[in-house]
Short mmCIF file of C-alpha atoms in Angstrom, two decimals:
data_model
loop_
_atom_site.label_atom_id
_atom_site.label_comp_id
_atom_site.label_asym_id
_atom_site.label_seq_id
_atom_site.Cartn_x
_atom_site.Cartn_y
_atom_site.Cartn_z
CA MET L 1 49.10 136.99 83.34
CA THR L 2 45.38 137.75 83.04
CA ILE L 3 42.40 135.54 83.79
CA LYS L 4 38.93 135.58 82.29
CA LYS L 5 36.15 136.83 84.57
CA MET L 6 32.66 135.41 84.65
CA THR L 7 31.24 138.90 84.11
CA GLN L 8 32.98 139.11 80.71
CA ILE L 9 31.35 136.04 79.15
CA ASP L 10 28.10 135.57 77.25
CA MET L 11 26.41 132.60 78.93
CA LYS L 12 22.99 132.61 77.28
CA ASN L 13 21.75 129.04 76.81
CA GLN L 14 25.22 127.75 77.73
CA ARG L 15 25.87 124.92 80.19
CA VAL L 16 27.76 126.67 82.97
CA LEU L 17 29.45 124.50 85.59
CA ILE L 18 30.28 126.44 88.76
CA ARG L 19 32.77 124.99 91.24
CA SER L 20 31.45 126.51 94.45
CA ASP L 21 32.59 126.02 98.02
CA LEU L 22 29.58 124.63 99.87
CA ASN L 23 31.69 122.86 102.48
CA VAL L 24 29.62 123.94 105.47
CA PRO L 25 29.16 122.32 108.89
CA ILE L 26 26.09 120.05 108.94
CA GLU L 27 24.76 118.24 112.01
CA ASN L 28 21.87 115.79 111.77
CA GLY L 29 21.03 117.14 108.34
CA ILE L 30 20.88 120.75 109.57
CA ILE L 31 23.27 123.40 108.22
CA GLN L 32 25.06 125.07 111.14
CA SER L 33 26.63 127.99 109.27
CA GLU L 34 25.45 129.57 106.00
CA ALA L 35 28.54 131.75 105.52
CA ARG L 36 30.09 129.85 102.62
CA ILE L 37 26.74 129.27 100.92
CA LEU L 38 25.90 132.97 101.05
CA ALA L 39 29.33 133.78 99.61
CA ALA L 40 28.67 131.39 96.72
CA LEU L 41 25.30 132.90 95.76
CA PRO L 42 26.49 135.89 93.65
CA ALA L 43 28.07 133.60 91.01
CA ILE L 44 24.95 131.45 90.83
CA LYS L 45 22.64 134.45 90.57
CA LEU L 46 24.85 136.00 87.90
CA ALA L 47 24.68 132.82 85.80
CA LEU L 48 20.88 132.81 86.12
CA GLN L 49 20.73 136.48 85.11
CA LYS L 50 22.78 135.59 82.03
CA ASN L 51 20.14 132.95 81.21
CA ALA L 52 22.55 130.04 81.56
CA LYS L 53 21.91 126.38 82.32
CA VAL L 54 23.48 126.32 85.77
CA ILE L 55 25.26 123.30 87.23
CA ILE L 56 26.82 123.54 90.71
CA MET L 57 29.42 121.25 92.19
CA SER L 58 31.27 121.23 95.49
CA HIS L 59 32.93 118.98 98.02
CA LEU L 60 31.75 118.47 101.58
CA GLY L 61 34.00 117.18 104.33
CA ARG L 62 36.46 114.35 103.87
CA PRO L 63 34.59 111.16 102.94
CA LYS L 64 36.44 108.08 101.76
CA GLU L 65 36.91 108.67 98.06
CA GLY L 66 34.70 106.64 95.79
CA LEU L 67 32.34 105.71 98.61
CA TYR L 68 28.93 107.32 99.17
CA THR L 69 28.31 108.33 102.80
CA LYS L 70 25.03 109.94 103.83
CA GLU L 71 26.87 112.09 106.38
CA TYR L 72 28.70 113.87 103.55
CA SER L 73 25.87 114.16 101.05
CA LEU L 74 25.01 117.57 99.61
CA LEU L 75 21.30 116.76 99.88
CA PRO L 76 20.79 119.21 102.83
CA ILE L 77 22.35 121.95 100.69
CA PHE L 78 20.00 121.05 97.82
CA GLU L 79 17.05 121.46 100.24
CA TYR L 80 18.46 124.84 101.28
CA PHE L 81 18.72 125.95 97.64
CA LYS L 82 15.16 124.86 96.90
CA LYS L 83 13.96 127.35 99.53
CA LYS L 84 16.42 130.05 98.46
CA PHE L 85 15.48 129.80 94.76
CA ASN L 86 11.83 128.94 95.18
CA GLN L 87 10.91 130.41 91.77
CA THR L 88 13.55 128.36 89.96
CA LYS L 89 13.52 124.71 88.94
CA ILE L 90 16.27 122.91 90.84
CA TYR L 91 17.42 119.33 90.42
CA PHE L 92 19.71 117.10 92.44
CA SER L 93 21.93 114.59 90.69
CA ASN L 94 23.81 111.83 92.48
CA ASN L 95 24.92 110.19 89.24
CA PHE L 96 26.14 113.11 87.21
CA LEU L 97 29.11 111.86 85.23
CA LYS L 98 26.94 111.93 82.15
CA ASP L 99 25.13 114.62 80.19
CA ILE L 100 22.67 116.68 82.28
CA GLN L 101 19.54 117.94 80.54
CA LEU L 102 18.63 121.46 81.67
CA ASN L 103 16.76 124.41 80.28
CA ALA L 104 18.13 127.95 80.51
CA GLY L 105 17.42 129.44 83.95
CA GLU L 106 17.39 126.06 85.72
CA ILE L 107 19.83 124.69 88.31
CA ALA L 108 21.30 121.25 88.90
CA ILE L 109 23.20 120.58 92.11
CA LEU L 110 25.64 117.70 91.89
CA GLU L 111 26.48 115.26 94.66
CA ASN L 112 29.73 115.62 96.62
CA VAL L 113 32.65 115.53 94.15
CA ARG L 114 34.73 113.61 96.68
CA PHE L 115 32.48 110.61 96.21
CA ASN L 116 34.10 110.31 92.76
CA GLU L 117 37.14 108.09 92.35
CA GLY L 118 40.14 110.16 91.29
CA GLU L 119 38.96 113.57 92.52
CA LEU L 120 41.73 114.10 95.06
CA LYS L 121 44.47 112.80 92.75
CA ASN L 122 43.43 115.11 89.92
CA SER L 123 42.53 112.19 87.65
CA LYS L 124 42.61 113.15 83.96
CA VAL L 125 39.80 110.69 83.25
CA LEU L 126 37.56 112.32 85.87
CA SER L 127 38.59 115.84 84.83
CA LYS L 128 37.57 115.06 81.26
CA LYS L 129 34.19 113.74 82.46
CA TYR L 130 33.61 116.98 84.37
CA SER L 131 34.49 119.03 81.28
CA ASN L 132 31.94 117.10 79.20
CA LEU L 133 29.18 118.44 81.46
CA CYS L 134 29.64 122.05 80.42
CA ASP L 135 30.40 124.68 77.82
CA ILE L 136 31.86 127.09 80.41
CA PHE L 137 33.60 126.33 83.71
CA VAL L 138 33.50 128.88 86.53
CA MET L 139 36.02 128.50 89.36
CA ASP L 140 34.53 130.30 92.35
CA ALA L 141 35.72 128.15 95.27
CA PHE L 142 38.52 130.23 96.75
CA ALA L 143 38.73 127.94 99.79
CA SER L 144 39.72 125.07 97.47
CA ALA L 145 41.86 127.11 95.08
CA HIS L 146 45.05 125.77 96.69
CA ARG L 147 44.08 122.16 95.89
CA LYS L 148 45.22 120.54 92.66
CA GLN L 149 42.18 118.32 92.20
CA SER L 150 39.94 117.34 89.30
CA SER L 151 37.11 119.74 90.10
CA THR L 152 39.35 122.70 90.93
CA TYR L 153 42.27 122.29 88.54
CA GLY L 154 42.20 119.29 86.20
CA ILE L 155 38.97 120.30 84.48
CA GLY L 156 40.71 123.44 83.17
CA GLU L 157 42.88 121.31 80.89
CA PHE L 158 39.85 120.13 78.92
CA VAL L 159 37.25 122.92 78.91
CA LYS L 160 37.29 125.53 76.18
CA ILE L 161 36.47 128.40 78.55
CA ALA L 162 37.43 128.56 82.24
CA CYS L 163 36.81 131.78 84.17
CA ALA L 164 36.85 133.20 87.69
CA GLY L 165 33.65 133.79 89.63
CA PRO L 166 32.99 136.95 91.68
CA LEU L 167 33.94 135.35 95.00
CA LEU L 168 37.35 134.29 93.72
CA ILE L 169 37.97 137.77 92.28
CA ASN L 170 36.84 139.50 95.48
CA GLU L 171 39.02 137.26 97.66
CA MET L 172 42.15 137.99 95.64
CA ASN L 173 41.49 141.72 95.49
CA ALA L 174 40.86 141.99 99.25
CA LEU L 175 44.01 140.05 100.12
CA LYS L 176 46.13 142.06 97.70
CA TYR L 177 44.75 145.26 99.22
CA ALA L 178 45.65 144.11 102.74
CA LEU L 179 49.13 142.88 101.85
CA LYS L 180 50.62 145.17 99.18
CA LYS L 181 50.34 148.59 100.80
CA PRO L 182 48.76 148.06 104.22
CA LYS L 183 47.98 151.01 106.43
CA ARG L 184 50.15 150.84 109.51
CA PRO L 185 50.47 149.65 112.17
CA MET L 186 49.62 146.24 110.70
CA VAL L 187 48.76 143.53 113.23
CA ALA L 188 48.41 139.83 112.44
CA ILE L 189 46.68 137.33 114.72
CA VAL L 190 47.59 133.69 114.11
CA GLY L 191 45.87 131.07 116.24
CA GLY L 192 45.24 127.36 115.95
CA ALA L 193 46.59 124.07 117.16
CA LYS L 194 49.78 123.45 115.19
CA VAL L 195 52.65 125.85 114.69
CA SER L 196 54.12 123.47 112.09
CA THR L 197 51.22 124.11 109.68
CA LYS L 198 51.60 127.87 110.06
CA PHE L 199 55.33 128.39 110.24
CA ASN L 200 55.54 129.61 106.64
CA ILE L 201 52.80 132.16 107.25
CA LEU L 202 54.51 133.33 110.46
CA HIS L 203 57.77 133.84 108.54
CA THR L 204 55.96 135.77 105.80
CA LEU L 205 54.05 137.92 108.28
CA SER L 206 57.25 138.63 110.21
CA LYS L 207 58.41 140.57 107.13
CA ILE L 208 55.25 142.63 106.60
CA ALA L 209 53.43 142.91 109.96
CA ASP L 210 54.45 145.33 112.70
CA THR L 211 53.16 142.95 115.38
CA ILE L 212 52.20 139.27 115.38
CA ILE L 213 49.87 137.90 118.06
CA VAL L 214 49.94 134.13 118.52
CA GLY L 215 47.32 132.00 120.25
CA GLY L 216 46.26 128.40 120.86
CA GLY L 217 48.75 125.57 120.46
CA ILE L 218 50.95 127.90 118.42
CA ALA L 219 51.36 130.25 121.41
CA ASN L 220 52.04 127.25 123.66
CA THR L 221 55.00 126.25 121.49
CA PHE L 222 56.44 129.74 121.95
CA LEU L 223 55.82 129.56 125.72
CA ALA L 224 57.62 126.21 125.84
CA ILE L 225 60.84 128.03 124.89
CA ASP L 226 61.09 129.33 128.47
CA TYR L 227 58.55 127.42 130.57
CA ASN L 228 57.30 123.99 131.52
CA ILE L 229 53.72 124.19 130.30
CA GLY L 230 52.36 120.92 131.71
CA LYS L 231 50.30 118.86 129.28
CA SER L 232 49.41 121.84 127.08
CA LEU L 233 49.12 121.18 123.35
CA HIS L 234 52.37 122.21 121.68
CA GLU L 235 55.03 120.92 119.27
CA PRO L 236 58.41 120.28 120.95
CA ASN L 237 60.14 119.76 117.58
CA PHE L 238 59.40 123.38 116.64
CA ILE L 239 60.57 125.08 119.83
CA PHE L 240 63.99 125.94 118.35
CA GLU L 241 62.38 127.42 115.19
CA ALA L 242 59.92 129.35 117.34
CA LYS L 243 62.80 130.83 119.33
CA LYS L 244 64.58 131.99 116.18
CA LEU L 245 61.40 133.61 114.92
CA ARG L 246 60.69 135.28 118.26
CA ASN L 247 64.19 136.76 118.31
CA LYS L 248 63.80 138.48 114.95
CA CYS L 249 60.32 140.01 115.08
CA ASN L 250 57.73 141.45 117.44
CA ILE L 251 55.63 138.49 118.59
CA ILE L 252 53.18 138.82 121.46
CA THR L 253 52.86 135.64 123.51
CA PRO L 254 50.63 135.14 126.57
CA ILE L 255 51.76 136.57 129.91
CA ASP L 256 48.98 134.65 131.64
CA SER L 257 46.69 131.79 130.60
CA ARG L 258 43.46 130.02 131.48
CA VAL L 259 44.24 126.44 132.38
CA GLY L 260 42.31 123.32 133.29
CA LYS L 261 43.03 119.68 134.12
CA LYS L 262 40.50 118.06 131.80
CA PHE L 263 39.77 118.81 128.17
CA CYS L 264 35.99 118.99 128.44
CA LYS L 265 33.16 121.49 128.05
CA THR L 266 32.38 121.73 131.78
CA GLU L 267 35.96 122.13 132.99
CA LYS L 268 36.51 125.20 135.15
CA SER L 269 39.29 127.62 134.25
CA THR L 270 42.01 129.03 136.46
CA ILE L 271 44.22 131.93 135.43
CA LYS L 272 47.94 131.34 135.89
CA SER L 273 51.23 132.81 134.75
CA PRO L 274 53.32 130.49 132.55
CA SER L 275 55.82 129.83 135.33
CA ASN L 276 53.13 128.41 137.64
CA ILE L 277 51.50 125.84 135.38
CA LEU L 278 51.50 122.34 136.91
CA ALA L 279 52.36 119.09 135.17
CA ASP L 280 48.70 117.94 135.07
CA GLU L 281 47.34 121.25 133.74
CA GLU L 282 46.87 122.44 130.16
CA ILE L 283 46.52 125.90 128.66
CA MET L 284 43.20 126.36 126.86
CA ASP L 285 42.86 130.16 126.61
CA ILE L 286 44.70 133.39 127.29
CA GLY L 287 44.35 135.20 130.62
CA ASP L 288 42.97 138.67 131.42
CA GLN L 289 46.33 140.48 131.44
CA THR L 290 47.12 139.07 128.00
CA ILE L 291 43.67 140.03 126.74
CA GLN L 292 44.19 143.63 127.84
CA LYS L 293 47.65 143.77 126.28
CA ILE L 294 46.28 142.51 122.96
CA ILE L 295 43.30 144.90 123.05
CA ASN L 296 45.69 147.84 123.48
CA VAL L 297 47.68 146.72 120.42
CA LEU L 298 44.55 146.18 118.30
CA LYS L 299 43.11 149.59 119.20
CA ASN L 300 46.10 151.25 117.54
CA ALA L 301 46.10 149.01 114.45
CA GLN L 302 45.19 150.30 111.00
CA THR L 303 45.27 146.88 109.29
CA ILE L 304 44.37 143.57 110.97
CA ILE L 305 44.79 140.07 109.53
CA TRP L 306 43.06 137.42 111.64
CA ASN L 307 43.41 133.66 111.23
CA GLY L 308 42.34 131.36 114.03
CA PRO L 309 41.02 131.50 117.60
CA VAL L 310 43.36 131.98 120.58
CA GLY L 311 41.76 129.31 122.75
CA VAL L 312 39.25 126.49 122.94
CA PHE L 313 36.34 128.82 122.19
CA GLU L 314 33.91 125.90 121.96
CA PHE L 315 34.17 125.56 125.77
CA PRO L 316 32.38 128.43 127.63
CA ASN L 317 35.04 128.73 130.33
CA PHE L 318 37.83 129.05 127.75
CA ARG L 319 36.10 131.39 125.32
CA LYS L 320 36.85 134.81 126.76
CA GLY L 321 40.14 135.46 124.97
CA THR L 322 38.75 134.69 121.53
CA GLU L 323 35.54 136.58 122.27
CA MET L 324 37.29 139.75 123.45
CA ILE L 325 39.69 139.76 120.50
CA ALA L 326 36.83 139.15 118.03
CA LYS L 327 34.75 141.98 119.48
CA THR L 328 37.74 144.34 119.57
CA ILE L 329 38.41 143.68 115.88
CA ALA L 330 34.71 144.18 115.13
CA ASN L 331 34.74 147.56 116.90
CA SER L 332 37.97 148.68 115.28
CA SER L 333 38.15 151.25 112.49
CA ALA L 334 41.08 149.33 110.97
CA PHE L 335 40.77 147.45 107.69
CA SER L 336 40.25 143.90 108.96
CA ILE L 337 40.42 140.67 107.00
CA ALA L 338 39.55 137.35 108.61
CA GLY L 339 39.87 133.84 107.21
CA GLY L 340 39.84 130.16 108.10
CA GLY L 341 37.14 127.68 109.10
CA ASP L 342 37.42 128.19 112.85
CA THR L 343 37.57 131.94 112.37
CA LEU L 344 34.29 131.81 110.44
CA SER L 345 32.77 129.83 113.32
CA VAL L 346 33.88 132.51 115.79
CA ILE L 347 32.39 135.23 113.59
CA ASP L 348 29.13 133.27 113.49
CA MET L 349 29.15 132.71 117.25
CA PHE L 350 29.46 136.41 118.08
CA ASN L 351 27.44 137.64 115.09
CA ILE L 352 30.02 140.17 113.92
CA HIS L 353 29.78 139.55 110.14
CA ASN L 354 28.89 143.15 109.38
CA ASN L 355 31.79 144.53 111.41
CA ILE L 356 34.68 142.79 109.63
CA SER L 357 35.95 144.59 106.53
CA TYR L 358 36.39 141.37 104.58
CA ILE L 359 35.67 137.77 105.55
CA SER L 360 37.59 135.23 103.50
CA THR L 361 36.02 131.81 102.94
CA GLY L 362 39.47 130.26 102.68
CA GLY L 363 41.60 128.48 105.25
CA GLY L 364 44.56 126.86 103.52
CA ALA L 365 44.09 129.03 100.43
CA PHE L 366 43.97 132.14 102.61
CA LEU L 367 47.28 131.20 104.23
CA GLU L 368 49.00 130.20 100.99
CA PHE L 369 47.96 133.43 99.30
CA ILE L 370 49.37 135.47 102.18
CA GLU L 371 52.59 133.42 101.95
CA GLY L 372 52.91 134.68 98.38
CA ARG L 373 52.28 131.37 96.64
CA LYS L 374 50.35 131.31 93.36
CA LEU L 375 47.34 129.07 93.88
CA PRO L 376 46.90 126.14 91.45
CA ALA L 377 43.41 127.28 90.46
CA ILE L 378 44.81 130.68 89.46
CA LYS L 379 47.53 129.01 87.38
CA MET L 380 44.83 126.95 85.66
CA LEU L 381 42.75 130.04 84.84
CA GLU L 382 45.80 131.88 83.51
CA LYS L 383 46.74 128.95 81.27
CA ASN L 384 43.19 128.66 79.96
CA PHE L 385 43.07 132.38 79.17
CA LYS L 386 46.36 132.10 77.27
CA ASN L 387 44.92 129.21 75.25
CA ILE L 388 41.85 131.31 74.41
CA LEU L 389 44.09 134.13 73.12
CA ASP L 390 46.28 131.72 71.14
CA ASN L 391 43.24 130.24 69.42
CA GLU L 392 41.64 133.55 68.46
#
């Protein structure tokens, strides 16, 4: 099935509602990472070039639905946009479930959609209200494309025209390129805290990747198959599944780890083999032998998929594993695709944006796409396109 692209539509003097992903880290009103905002800009600029009346909506964080919380307001993003588009009239609306008056070439940024009752449950009433704001809906938030919510899915039932923005198109094309006919060897790095949330992706990757490298709490669950790993974060209920997976594919697990006794920023690290970890110690990074083993594998890779850090990279003494892997990927000639919130933070930390072939803004959507699932937002766009054809 085909979807309509934003580039194919005449938007002159039309009210164009863009669902962007502006879910960026903000501390004390200051944006900590611009990555997702920068990725959202091409769609907004394209709408302005087409002389549209541009309305932008997004979620931010996980506020209690229906309740305004200053911590989750998009006001800092509005201030950012005012500087970015200093020649354009920009408005901020915190009460936008009514008609918005704009001239062509102007922008309105709407308050956090998750302040609206019914957003998460894909309320038809709310979806209809969103649709009344626009003539054309642009879905450009790949990171939310796996969520069946009013602003990402439900609105498509009521708008006449729903189309895909450039970010959404680019994300899908890059992932298809990496997955359909990857250059080999293909290496996948899967880090993070919980193996349970990534078991489907591990199973999928086991069928297409030549080597899988696991890190973080996921790696600890694999280590727990054979070792007592102290108080390290892992999931005992998934040890049996991890063993079955390890037996059928090439999974690299740590041969040494950096451990500490306290989970804090100043904790010192000690390198130990898995068999020597004490009951009061916890694994928080990979050790030097493991780092070298992984570097050797990555140097030979032709395709690299990277999702998640391999340790507690926020703590200086437990950062080395993630840093060395990140820099090795950045220096590689392989086609590399990286995705997930923590992965974006790592890329920011080591300033390697220009050295990754493609950086996906998605976390859950990134994983679900790799698993082979059709994302709800894509289904919505396909259905809308079919309706357009049926009505012509």
